[in-house]
Amino acid sequence: MSTESADDLTSETPTPAQDEQPLESRGSNRSHRPQSRRFVEFVTSGWGERPPSTAARAEVADFTAARRSALSARFPGRRLVVPAGRFKVRSNDTDFRFRPHAAFAHLTGLGTEQEPDAVLVLHPVADGTGDDGSAHHAVLYMNPLAGRDTPEFFSDARYGEFWVGARPTLDEVATVTGVETAHLDDLRDALAKDVGAGGVQLLVVPEADEAVDEVVAQIRGEETTGEADALLAEAVSELRLLKDAYEVAQLQLAVDATVAGFEKVVRSLPRAVAHRRGERVIEGTFLGHAREEGNDVGYTTIAAAGEHATTLHWTDNDGRVRAGELVLVDAGVEVDSLYTADVTRTLPVDGTFTDVQRRVYQAVLDAADAGFAAAVPGARFRDVHDAAMRVLAARLEEWGLLPVSAEESLDPDNQHHRRWMVHGTSHHLGLDVHDCAQARAELYLDGVLEPGMVFTIEPGLYFKSDDLLVPAEYRGIGVRIEDDVLLTADGNVNLSAALPRDPDAVEAWMAALRKG
Ligand code: GLY
Ligand code: MN
Ligand code: MN
């Protein structure tokens, strides 16, 4: 060990003899970074000029400004704290790929590896004197690019330029977002300013970043975040119920990339059938496509062949894919702006539905179509579900599966038909696959549909192989059809209409893809 380590520039401590080394420092035993002064001087010098910045204002910046103004209007006089969140550990000292909290992405337009720990703060100012005439001034606190003369440059595996690449500067992020930027070191003082009895009230989007929650609680002299913070969480969630033009365009891009991914999945089916874990072939095909064309998948792909399709969130995806069976594929590409599609198709593995498969499929398709017909401005969100359920209950009655009439089953006190579809028919879609999840019931489930809302319509029927209440021919069949829908002034648009839904169209599409 070097005798020069006493005045090293790194935070690493020299390795003591094994018997005296504390447990918490043993993680560094697998490698050794030089710490000598000569090394530090050498590694931090001799680097060329950085290229001039190419940062430019992002297209989304005008939209995020309007979103921040809308949030400002709900909380005059309050300081609003919206953390991006931190890295999440996947295994020991390796992290998951960073993805910011949806509220942060929505209000800044950012969504890359460069913003872990960043915090957007809307500082209250006199009404009308803030950004765009609002009652707040936004500042984005972040860890900017560290100089090459710092230990972070070469020794910090999480943030250092040697390890993860150069981070942007404060000026670059300000240019891209149109938001003033400041160093993260300034955050605590900025949050605490004028907080106290009769002063500014501080609200944080809770559970996005535990460290920020703690700072906020300390400044307020409280143990934890509280009810007022839940109001902010609710507000940033409700702010996303109506998508602006930028968001709609991004969602359409996500859906289009997803449609292309499903085409690759169909082409992969012969390989899936031949593989002992054919479901993984499907999952891997879609994941590879999502990484190539977008940021990632928006959620873990469900590739559920045969009976697995009756497990609603089958993500093990380790089963065989057999000719003669159906395979349910629920998958969505998340584009670089972090908006995701959420689409399901249930496909005959060999390209042709059997009679009973087609019967179940057609019932689900009719339920979905009834949902589409109900999805119009002025209707309630729950009407879409109710319309789909009326169709399914009627079909189950027709098949002799219900112990009561369809009408009786639809009574809220009964609901027998839900044995075969226990999930909901729709959810809002956006930056989160289940978007706007903290919105109040009166704006979500009981809410009135408005142009600009984007949500799924995804009825299904799932007959488990050990369900003794259905005839044998139905057992082991699971069907879900899921599309992404934009509410418009005069009805709706199926954003995922490019992916065939009708059973004949599905067969023709699969046949064409297999030939091509
Ligand atoms: N992919 C999850 C869902 O459809 O809600
Ligand atoms: Mn869904
Ligand atoms: Mn889905």
PDB file of N, CA, C and O and ligand atoms in Angstrom, residues 299-300 302 312-313 330-332 341-344 427 433-434 456 458 480 482, ligand 1:
ATOM      1  N   TYR A 299     -43.430  -1.710 -19.121  1.00  0.00           N
ATOM      2  CA  TYR A 299     -43.736  -2.606 -18.010  1.00  0.00           C
ATOM      3  C   TYR A 299     -43.270  -3.979 -18.456  1.00  0.00           C
ATOM      4  O   TYR A 299     -43.009  -4.196 -19.655  1.00  0.00           O
ATOM      5  N   THR A 300     -43.173  -4.898 -17.522  1.00  0.00           N
ATOM      6  CA  THR A 300     -42.682  -6.224 -17.870  1.00  0.00           C
ATOM      7  C   THR A 300     -43.668  -6.913 -18.820  1.00  0.00           C
ATOM      8  O   THR A 300     -44.872  -7.002 -18.529  1.00  0.00           O
ATOM      9  N   ILE A 302     -45.909  -9.454 -20.704  1.00  0.00           N
ATOM     10  CA  ILE A 302     -46.610 -10.696 -20.386  1.00  0.00           C
ATOM     11  C   ILE A 302     -46.648 -11.517 -21.672  1.00  0.00           C
ATOM     12  O   ILE A 302     -47.225 -11.080 -22.670  1.00  0.00           O
ATOM     13  N   LEU A 312     -53.322 -13.380 -14.784  1.00  0.00           N
ATOM     14  CA  LEU A 312     -53.445 -12.038 -15.372  1.00  0.00           C
ATOM     15  C   LEU A 312     -52.111 -11.362 -15.594  1.00  0.00           C
ATOM     16  O   LEU A 312     -51.897 -10.731 -16.619  1.00  0.00           O
ATOM     17  N   HIS A 313     -51.232 -11.450 -14.630  1.00  0.00           N
ATOM     18  CA  HIS A 313     -49.915 -10.838 -14.780  1.00  0.00           C
ATOM     19  C   HIS A 313     -48.835 -11.918 -14.843  1.00  0.00           C
ATOM     20  O   HIS A 313     -47.928 -11.965 -14.017  1.00  0.00           O
ATOM     21  N   ASP A 330     -48.997  -9.139 -23.865  1.00  0.00           N
ATOM     22  CA  ASP A 330     -49.336  -7.817 -23.334  1.00  0.00           C
ATOM     23  C   ASP A 330     -48.026  -7.061 -23.212  1.00  0.00           C
ATOM     24  O   ASP A 330     -47.193  -7.386 -22.358  1.00  0.00           O
ATOM     25  N   ALA A 331     -47.804  -6.088 -24.108  1.00  0.00           N
ATOM     26  CA  ALA A 331     -46.476  -5.464 -24.184  1.00  0.00           C
ATOM     27  C   ALA A 331     -46.601  -4.029 -24.679  1.00  0.00           C
ATOM     28  O   ALA A 331     -47.512  -3.696 -25.441  1.00  0.00           O
ATOM     29  N   GLY A 332     -45.665  -3.193 -24.246  1.00  0.00           N
ATOM     30  CA  GLY A 332     -45.684  -1.794 -24.687  1.00  0.00           C
ATOM     31  C   GLY A 332     -44.284  -1.222 -24.755  1.00  0.00           C
ATOM     32  O   GLY A 332     -43.483  -1.428 -23.839  1.00  0.00           O
ATOM     33  N   ALA A 341     -46.876   2.728 -24.451  1.00  0.00           N
ATOM     34  CA  ALA A 341     -48.084   2.077 -24.939  1.00  0.00           C
ATOM     35  C   ALA A 341     -48.411   0.925 -23.999  1.00  0.00           C
ATOM     36  O   ALA A 341     -47.590   0.537 -23.162  1.00  0.00           O
ATOM     37  N   ASP A 342     -49.597   0.377 -24.098  1.00  0.00           N
ATOM     38  CA  ASP A 342     -50.005  -0.792 -23.303  1.00  0.00           C
ATOM     39  C   ASP A 342     -51.019  -1.552 -24.153  1.00  0.00           C
ATOM     40  O   ASP A 342     -52.192  -1.195 -24.186  1.00  0.00           O
ATOM     41  N   VAL A 343     -50.533  -2.553 -24.852  1.00  0.00           N
ATOM     42  CA  VAL A 343     -51.348  -3.217 -25.869  1.00  0.00           C
ATOM     43  C   VAL A 343     -51.329  -4.723 -25.635  1.00  0.00           C
ATOM     44  O   VAL A 343     -50.284  -5.291 -25.291  1.00  0.00           O
ATOM     45  N   THR A 344     -52.477  -5.364 -25.797  1.00  0.00           N
ATOM     46  CA  THR A 344     -52.534  -6.826 -25.726  1.00  0.00           C
ATOM     47  C   THR A 344     -53.196  -7.389 -26.978  1.00  0.00           C
ATOM     48  O   THR A 344     -54.229  -6.874 -27.423  1.00  0.00           O
ATOM     49  N   HIS A 427     -57.673   1.800 -17.724  1.00  0.00           N
ATOM     50  CA  HIS A 427     -56.880   2.673 -16.834  1.00  0.00           C
ATOM     51  C   HIS A 427     -56.260   3.761 -17.690  1.00  0.00           C
ATOM     52  O   HIS A 427     -56.017   3.562 -18.893  1.00  0.00           O
ATOM     53  N   VAL A 433     -47.572   3.419 -16.889  1.00  0.00           N
ATOM     54  CA  VAL A 433     -48.536   2.582 -17.605  1.00  0.00           C
ATOM     55  C   VAL A 433     -49.907   2.659 -16.931  1.00  0.00           C
ATOM     56  O   VAL A 433     -50.931   2.721 -17.613  1.00  0.00           O
ATOM     57  N   HIS A 434     -49.920   2.671 -15.619  1.00  0.00           N
ATOM     58  CA  HIS A 434     -51.166   2.947 -14.895  1.00  0.00           C
ATOM     59  C   HIS A 434     -51.061   4.390 -14.429  1.00  0.00           C
ATOM     60  O   HIS A 434     -50.671   4.672 -13.300  1.00  0.00           O
ATOM     61  N   THR A 456     -56.795   2.818 -21.610  1.00  0.00           N
ATOM     62  CA  THR A 456     -56.898   1.524 -22.283  1.00  0.00           C
ATOM     63  C   THR A 456     -58.354   1.042 -22.263  1.00  0.00           C
ATOM     64  O   THR A 456     -59.140   1.439 -21.397  1.00  0.00           O
ATOM     65  N   GLU A 458     -59.576  -2.865 -22.240  1.00  0.00           N
ATOM     66  CA  GLU A 458     -58.908  -4.166 -22.221  1.00  0.00           C
ATOM     67  C   GLU A 458     -59.719  -5.263 -21.522  1.00  0.00           C
ATOM     68  O   GLU A 458     -59.301  -5.835 -20.514  1.00  0.00           O
ATOM     69  N   ARG A 480     -57.353 -11.704 -23.853  1.00  0.00           N
ATOM     70  CA  ARG A 480     -57.507 -10.278 -23.545  1.00  0.00           C
ATOM     71  C   ARG A 480     -57.186  -9.522 -24.828  1.00  0.00           C
ATOM     72  O   ARG A 480     -56.276  -9.915 -25.576  1.00  0.00           O
ATOM     73  N   GLU A 482     -56.448  -5.548 -25.808  1.00  0.00           N
ATOM     74  CA  GLU A 482     -56.214  -4.246 -25.157  1.00  0.00           C
ATOM     75  C   GLU A 482     -55.767  -3.229 -26.183  1.00  0.00           C
ATOM     76  O   GLU A 482     -54.790  -3.446 -26.906  1.00  0.00           O
TER      77      GLU A 482
HETATM   78  N1  GLY B   1     -50.013  -4.434 -18.795  1.00  0.00           N
HETATM   79  C1  GLY B   1     -50.728  -4.184 -17.612  1.00  0.00           C
HETATM   80  C2  GLY B   1     -52.080  -3.763 -17.917  1.00  0.00           C
HETATM   81  O1  GLY B   1     -52.583  -4.074 -18.956  1.00  0.00           O
HETATM   82  O2  GLY B   1     -52.685  -3.038 -17.188  1.00  0.00           O
END
